[in-house]
C-alpha positions as YAML, in Angstrom:
chain: A
units: angstrom
residues:
- id: 1
  name: MET
  ca: [69.59, -74.32, 48.38]
- id: 2
  name: ALA
  ca: [67.22, -74.73, 51.45]
- id: 3
  name: ARG
  ca: [63.87, -76.54, 50.84]
- id: 4
  name: ILE
  ca: [60.07, -74.49, 52.31]
- id: 5
  name: THR
  ca: [57.83, -76.81, 54.00]
- id: 6
  name: LEU
  ca: [54.55, -75.87, 54.76]
- id: 7
  name: SER
  ca: [52.63, -77.07, 58.28]
- id: 8
  name: ASP
  ca: [49.53, -79.03, 58.38]
- id: 9
  name: GLY
  ca: [47.65, -75.92, 58.67]
- id: 10
  name: GLN
  ca: [49.57, -73.29, 56.72]
- id: 11
  name: SER
  ca: [48.80, -76.02, 53.78]
- id: 12
  name: ARG
  ca: [44.67, -75.87, 54.54]
- id: 13
  name: PHE
  ca: [45.24, -72.19, 54.56]
- id: 14
  name: LEU
  ca: [46.68, -72.30, 51.28]
- id: 15
  name: PHE
  ca: [44.18, -74.89, 49.94]
- id: 16
  name: TRP
  ca: [41.19, -72.96, 50.86]
- id: 17
  name: LEU
  ca: [42.23, -69.42, 50.04]
- id: 18
  name: ILE
  ca: [43.00, -70.95, 46.68]
- id: 19
  name: VAL
  ca: [39.59, -72.56, 46.22]
- id: 20
  name: VAL
  ca: [37.69, -69.24, 47.30]
- id: 21
  name: ILE
  ca: [39.86, -67.05, 44.89]
- id: 22
  name: PHE
  ca: [38.83, -69.66, 41.89]
- id: 23
  name: GLY
  ca: [35.06, -69.63, 43.08]
- id: 24
  name: VAL
  ca: [34.95, -66.01, 43.15]
- id: 25
  name: ALA
  ca: [36.38, -65.91, 39.67]
- id: 26
  name: ILE
  ca: [34.08, -68.54, 38.06]
- id: 27
  name: ALA
  ca: [31.32, -66.82, 39.88]
- id: 28
  name: LEU
  ca: [31.88, -63.00, 38.42]
- id: 29
  name: LEU
  ca: [32.71, -64.60, 34.66]
- id: 30
  name: SER
  ca: [29.25, -66.48, 35.35]
- id: 31
  name: TRP
  ca: [27.93, -63.16, 36.29]
- id: 32
  name: ASN
  ca: [29.27, -61.26, 33.24]
- id: 33
  name: ILE
  ca: [28.00, -64.21, 30.60]
- id: 34
  name: TYR
  ca: [24.11, -63.68, 32.04]
- id: 35
  name: LEU
  ca: [24.30, -60.21, 31.57]
- id: 36
  name: LYS
  ca: [25.45, -60.23, 28.10]
- id: 37
  name: PHE
  ca: [22.75, -63.10, 27.08]
- id: 38
  name: GLN
  ca: [20.05, -60.93, 28.60]
- id: 39
  name: LEU
  ca: [21.26, -58.02, 26.57]
- id: 40
  name: ARG
  ca: [20.92, -59.67, 23.75]
- id: 41
  name: ASN
  ca: [17.21, -59.35, 23.76]
- id: 42
  name: VAL
  ca: [17.12, -55.85, 25.17]
- id: 43
  name: LYS
  ca: [15.59, -53.42, 22.32]
- id: 44
  name: VAL
  ca: [17.49, -49.84, 23.09]
- id: 45
  name: GLU
  ca: [15.67, -47.26, 21.73]
- id: 46
  name: ILE
  ca: [16.92, -43.47, 21.53]
- id: 47
  name: VAL
  ca: [14.48, -40.91, 21.90]
- id: 48
  name: GLU
  ca: [15.67, -37.10, 21.03]
- id: 49
  name: ILE
  ca: [13.52, -34.83, 23.39]
- id: 50
  name: LYS
  ca: [13.54, -31.06, 22.02]
- id: 51
  name: PRO
  ca: [13.75, -28.15, 24.24]
- id: 52
  name: VAL
  ca: [10.72, -26.50, 25.32]
- id: 53
  name: GLU
  ca: [10.68, -23.24, 23.54]
- id: 54
  name: LEU
  ca: [9.53, -20.21, 25.44]
- id: 55
  name: LYS
  ca: [8.13, -17.68, 22.91]
- id: 56
  name: ILE
  ca: [8.51, -14.18, 24.71]
- id: 57
  name: PRO
  ca: [6.39, -11.81, 22.91]
- id: 58
  name: GLU
  ca: [9.13, -8.76, 22.09]
- id: 59
  name: GLU
  ca: [6.25, -5.78, 22.62]
- id: 60
  name: ILE
  ca: [3.57, -6.34, 25.11]
- id: 61
  name: GLU
  ca: [0.23, -5.45, 23.56]
- id: 62
  name: ALA
  ca: [-1.70, -2.48, 25.31]
- id: 63
  name: SER
  ca: [-5.16, -3.47, 26.01]
- id: 64
  name: ILE
  ca: [-6.36, 0.19, 24.98]
- id: 65
  name: SER
  ca: [-7.44, 0.63, 21.88]
- id: 66
  name: VAL
  ca: [-5.80, 3.04, 19.93]
- id: 67
  name: THR
  ca: [-7.73, 5.14, 17.29]
- id: 68
  name: PRO
  ca: [-5.60, 5.09, 14.01]
- id: 69
  name: PRO
  ca: [-5.15, 8.72, 12.25]
- id: 70
  name: PRO
  ca: [-7.72, 10.31, 10.29]
- id: 71
  name: THR
  ca: [-7.11, 10.53, 6.70]
- id: 72
  name: PRO
  ca: [-6.27, 13.80, 6.03]
- id: 73
  name: LEU
  ca: [-3.04, 12.96, 8.04]
- id: 74
  name: LEU
  ca: [-2.16, 10.02, 5.42]
- id: 75
  name: VAL
  ca: [-1.64, 12.46, 2.68]
- id: 76
  name: GLY
  ca: [1.71, 14.38, 4.56]
- id: 77
  name: PHE
  ca: [3.62, 10.86, 3.35]
- id: 78
  name: GLU
  ca: [2.48, 12.21, -0.69]
- id: 79
  name: GLU
  ca: [4.59, 15.25, -1.77]
- id: 80
  name: PHE
  ca: [2.19, 17.33, -4.33]
- id: 81
  name: ASP
  ca: [3.07, 17.02, -7.66]
- id: 82
  name: TYR
  ca: [0.23, 18.82, -9.74]
- id: 83
  name: GLU
  ca: [1.96, 17.37, -13.29]
- id: 84
  name: LYS
  ca: [0.70, 13.92, -11.85]
- id: 85
  name: LEU
  ca: [-2.76, 14.81, -10.31]
- id: 86
  name: ARG
  ca: [-3.59, 16.78, -13.72]
- id: 87
  name: ASP
  ca: [-2.77, 13.72, -15.53]
- id: 88
  name: GLU
  ca: [-5.04, 11.17, -13.04]
- id: 89
  name: MET
  ca: [-8.41, 13.83, -13.27]
- id: 90
  name: ALA
  ca: [-11.45, 12.92, -14.80]
- id: 91
  name: ASP
  ca: [-11.75, 13.36, -18.41]
- id: 92
  name: PHE
  ca: [-15.24, 13.58, -19.33]
- id: 93
  name: VAL
  ca: [-18.11, 15.88, -17.21]
- id: 94
  name: SER
  ca: [-22.02, 16.00, -17.82]
- id: 95
  name: GLU
  ca: [-24.48, 18.88, -17.38]
- id: 96
  name: ASP
  ca: [-26.20, 16.97, -14.61]
- id: 97
  name: GLN
  ca: [-23.00, 16.32, -12.74]
- id: 98
  name: VAL
  ca: [-22.92, 17.49, -9.29]
- id: 99
  name: VAL
  ca: [-19.57, 19.57, -8.01]
- id: 100
  name: SER
  ca: [-17.82, 20.43, -4.93]
- id: 101
  name: SER
  ca: [-15.58, 23.33, -5.81]
- id: 102
  name: PHE
  ca: [-12.78, 24.42, -3.96]
- id: 103
  name: VAL
  ca: [-9.80, 27.39, -3.80]
- id: 104
  name: VAL
  ca: [-7.14, 26.29, -2.05]
- id: 105
  name: LYS
  ca: [-3.32, 26.03, -1.25]
- id: 106
  name: LYS
  ca: [-1.20, 22.88, -2.97]
- id: 107
  name: GLU
  ca: [-0.94, 20.74, 0.75]
- id: 108
  name: ASP
  ca: [-4.96, 21.01, 0.94]
- id: 109
  name: ALA
  ca: [-6.01, 20.67, -2.38]
- id: 110
  name: LEU
  ca: [-3.98, 17.36, -2.60]
- id: 111
  name: ARG
  ca: [-5.43, 16.15, 1.34]
- id: 112
  name: ILE
  ca: [-9.17, 16.84, -0.26]
- id: 113
  name: ILE
  ca: [-8.37, 14.75, -3.44]
- id: 114
  name: ARG
  ca: [-7.15, 12.02, -1.61]
- id: 115
  name: ARG
  ca: [-9.89, 11.94, 1.45]
- id: 116
  name: SER
  ca: [-13.01, 12.07, -1.04]
- id: 117
  name: GLY
  ca: [-11.78, 9.65, -3.12]
- id: 118
  name: LEU
  ca: [-14.19, 10.98, -5.85]
- id: 119
  name: PRO
  ca: [-13.05, 12.15, -9.53]
- id: 120
  name: TYR
  ca: [-11.75, 15.63, -9.44]
- id: 121
  name: LEU
  ca: [-10.59, 18.26, -11.64]
- id: 122
  name: ILE
  ca: [-7.46, 20.63, -10.80]
- id: 123
  name: SER
  ca: [-6.55, 24.06, -12.47]
- id: 124
  name: PRO
  ca: [-3.59, 26.48, -11.46]
- id: 125
  name: VAL
  ca: [-4.85, 29.42, -9.71]
- id: 126
  name: SER
  ca: [-1.85, 31.06, -8.56]
- id: 127
  name: THR
  ca: [1.66, 29.91, -7.57]
- id: 128
  name: ASP
  ca: [0.71, 27.87, -4.91]
- id: 129
  name: THR
  ca: [-2.91, 28.12, -5.10]
- id: 130
  name: TYR
  ca: [-4.86, 25.25, -6.99]
- id: 131
  name: SER
  ca: [-8.87, 25.00, -7.91]
- id: 132
  name: VAL
  ca: [-10.13, 21.31, -7.23]
- id: 133
  name: VAL
  ca: [-13.63, 20.65, -8.11]
- id: 134
  name: LEU
  ca: [-14.44, 17.26, -6.98]
- id: 135
  name: LEU
  ca: [-17.36, 15.30, -9.18]
- id: 136
  name: GLY
  ca: [-20.33, 14.44, -6.47]
- id: 137
  name: GLU
  ca: [-20.83, 15.90, -2.93]
- id: 138
  name: PHE
  ca: [-17.96, 16.51, -0.45]
- id: 139
  name: GLU
  ca: [-17.58, 19.03, 2.38]
- id: 140
  name: ASP
  ca: [-14.32, 20.14, 3.48]
- id: 141
  name: PHE
  ca: [-13.52, 20.99, 7.58]
- id: 142
  name: SER
  ca: [-11.92, 24.08, 6.13]
- id: 143
  name: GLN
  ca: [-14.55, 26.09, 4.01]
- id: 144
  name: VAL
  ca: [-17.82, 25.21, 2.59]
- id: 145
  name: ALA
  ca: [-17.87, 23.74, -1.22]
- id: 146
  name: GLN
  ca: [-19.22, 25.81, -4.39]
- id: 147
  name: ARG
  ca: [-21.64, 23.63, -6.35]
- id: 148
  name: SER
  ca: [-20.69, 25.53, -9.51]
- id: 149
  name: LEU
  ca: [-17.87, 24.97, -12.32]
- id: 150
  name: TYR
  ca: [-16.64, 27.44, -14.97]
- id: 151
  name: GLY
  ca: [-14.11, 26.79, -17.32]
- id: 152
  name: VAL
  ca: [-12.77, 28.03, -20.57]
- id: 153
  name: PHE
  ca: [-14.28, 26.96, -23.98]
- id: 154
  name: VAL
  ca: [-11.97, 26.00, -26.30]
- id: 155
  name: ILE
  ca: [-14.33, 24.16, -29.63]
- id: 156
  name: THR
  ca: [-17.55, 22.13, -29.24]
- id: 157
  name: THR
  ca: [-17.92, 19.50, -31.74]
- id: 158
  name: LEU
  ca: [-21.45, 16.79, -32.06]
- id: 159
  name: SER
  ca: [-18.41, 14.17, -32.27]
- id: 160
  name: GLU
  ca: [-17.82, 12.73, -28.86]
- id: 161
  name: SER
  ca: [-14.83, 10.58, -30.14]
- id: 162
  name: ILE
  ca: [-13.43, 13.70, -31.98]
- id: 163
  name: SER
  ca: [-13.54, 15.92, -28.52]
- id: 164
  name: LYS
  ca: [-12.27, 13.08, -26.63]
- id: 165
  name: GLU
  ca: [-8.91, 12.87, -28.93]
- id: 166
  name: LEU
  ca: [-8.53, 16.88, -28.96]
- id: 167
  name: ALA
  ca: [-9.15, 16.81, -24.97]
- id: 168
  name: TYR
  ca: [-6.68, 14.15, -24.62]
- id: 169
  name: ASP
  ca: [-4.01, 16.23, -27.15]
- id: 170
  name: LEU
  ca: [-4.31, 19.29, -24.77]
- id: 171
  name: ARG
  ca: [-3.73, 17.16, -21.67]
- id: 172
  name: VAL
  ca: [-0.74, 15.75, -23.04]
- id: 173
  name: ALA
  ca: [0.55, 19.37, -23.91]
- id: 174
  name: GLY
  ca: [0.55, 20.48, -20.21]
- id: 175
  name: TYR
  ca: [-3.46, 21.68, -20.47]
- id: 176
  name: PRO
  ca: [-6.03, 20.45, -17.79]
- id: 177
  name: SER
  ca: [-8.42, 19.28, -20.30]
- id: 178
  name: TYR
  ca: [-11.34, 17.80, -20.03]
- id: 179
  name: VAL
  ca: [-14.73, 17.05, -22.22]
- id: 180
  name: TYR
  ca: [-18.00, 18.92, -21.01]
- id: 181
  name: ALA
  ca: [-20.93, 17.49, -22.70]
- id: 182
  name: PHE
  ca: [-24.85, 18.91, -22.82]
- id: 183
  name: GLN
  ca: [-27.86, 18.75, -24.42]
- id: 184
  name: LYS
  ca: [-29.13, 21.47, -26.42]
- id: 185
  name: LEU
  ca: [-32.65, 21.32, -28.42]
- id: 186
  name: ASP
  ca: [-32.20, 17.78, -29.52]
- id: 187
  name: LYS
  ca: [-28.81, 17.61, -30.27]
- id: 188
  name: LYS
  ca: [-25.99, 16.89, -27.84]
- id: 189
  name: TYR
  ca: [-22.93, 18.52, -28.38]
- id: 190
  name: TYR
  ca: [-19.36, 17.61, -26.80]
- id: 191
  name: SER
  ca: [-17.07, 20.53, -25.69]
- id: 192
  name: VAL
  ca: [-13.88, 20.90, -25.29]
- id: 193
  name: VAL
  ca: [-13.10, 22.81, -21.88]
- id: 194
  name: VAL
  ca: [-9.85, 23.61, -20.18]
- id: 195
  name: GLY
  ca: [-9.26, 24.34, -16.58]
- id: 196
  name: ALA
  ca: [-12.32, 24.16, -13.84]
- id: 197
  name: PHE
  ca: [-13.35, 26.81, -11.23]
- id: 198
  name: PRO
  ca: [-16.56, 27.83, -8.86]
- id: 199
  name: THR
  ca: [-16.12, 31.31, -10.08]
- id: 200
  name: ARG
  ca: [-16.40, 33.12, -13.39]
- id: 201
  name: ASN
  ca: [-14.06, 35.50, -12.59]
- id: 202
  name: LEU
  ca: [-11.31, 32.53, -12.30]
- id: 203
  name: ALA
  ca: [-11.62, 31.69, -15.39]
- id: 204
  name: LEU
  ca: [-11.41, 34.82, -17.00]
- id: 205
  name: GLU
  ca: [-8.35, 35.08, -15.36]
- id: 206
  name: TYR
  ca: [-7.06, 31.85, -16.41]
- id: 207
  name: PHE
  ca: [-8.68, 32.75, -19.52]
- id: 208
  name: GLU
  ca: [-6.01, 35.65, -20.11]
- id: 209
  name: LYS
  ca: [-2.77, 33.74, -19.03]
- id: 210
  name: LEU
  ca: [-3.44, 30.90, -21.69]
- id: 211
  name: ASN
  ca: [-0.93, 30.02, -24.99]
- id: 212
  name: TRP
  ca: [-3.95, 30.83, -27.90]
- id: 213
  name: ASP
  ca: [-1.48, 30.63, -30.72]
- id: 214
  name: ASP
  ca: [-0.57, 27.31, -29.43]
- id: 215
  name: ILE
  ca: [-3.95, 26.18, -28.22]
- id: 216
  name: MET
  ca: [-5.37, 26.64, -31.85]
- id: 217
  name: LYS
  ca: [-2.78, 25.08, -33.59]
- id: 218
  name: ARG
  ca: [-3.09, 21.83, -31.83]
- id: 219
  name: ILE
  ca: [-7.14, 22.32, -31.81]
- id: 220
  name: GLY
  ca: [-7.17, 23.76, -36.20]
- id: 221
  name: THR
  ca: [-9.75, 26.69, -35.38]
- id: 222
  name: ASN
  ca: [-8.72, 30.35, -36.23]
- id: 223
  name: SER
  ca: [-10.47, 31.97, -33.08]
- id: 224
  name: PRO
  ca: [-9.56, 31.70, -28.99]
- id: 225
  name: GLY
  ca: [-12.42, 30.55, -26.81]
- id: 226
  name: TYR
  ca: [-14.06, 31.68, -24.18]
- id: 227
  name: ALA
  ca: [-14.79, 31.55, -20.45]
- id: 228
  name: GLY
  ca: [-18.18, 29.97, -19.56]
- id: 229
  name: GLY
  ca: [-20.60, 27.55, -16.89]
- id: 230
  name: LEU
  ca: [-20.56, 24.68, -17.38]
- id: 231
  name: ILE
  ca: [-22.76, 23.75, -13.72]
- id: 232
  name: SER
  ca: [-24.47, 26.13, -11.62]
- id: 233
  name: PRO
  ca: [-26.45, 25.51, -8.50]
...
């Protein structure tokens, strides 16, 4: 086998090449060790940065103020229910009470009651017409209020509690009943009244429509009542 020999120049070149390579390796190894030593003293904190939330309004508010619709229009969302209105009406009226009486269609009856916010009495006049008597002063834009109150007197007693019980029994039976209190001489009387109207004629018409046999049986009387005035201007 032939033997390979190097000249002096080649030997020196190979020697210095090995020295350089070895030196570079030592330098890289030292630098790596230095970096690891430095990283041991570094405290790493992870900070979470939340993205910026942009609030975009769904609707742009108009700078022009909008006036809410008048109260009468709001009544359109409520359906007229005579039985419900009758059950919620006032159950007591005194002789010095100021009243505002109207005869209107059922839609206007509901509107007047809700718009006024006053205690009231309500009675049927015809199929779609009702008498509304507000206990207090109120003026409607559709007509002038009358200041009188007429009804059908059923029975009069000296006992407030008895009159209230009888009026309650009649209302449960479907009659628009209430108690009317008045002074005569030195005594105070309490009348059970059915119906509330601005005129005596309307009260008389209502008197003729009442089932007096049923009323007398419930009240315990032997004769029908009469139509009369409670309050006059």
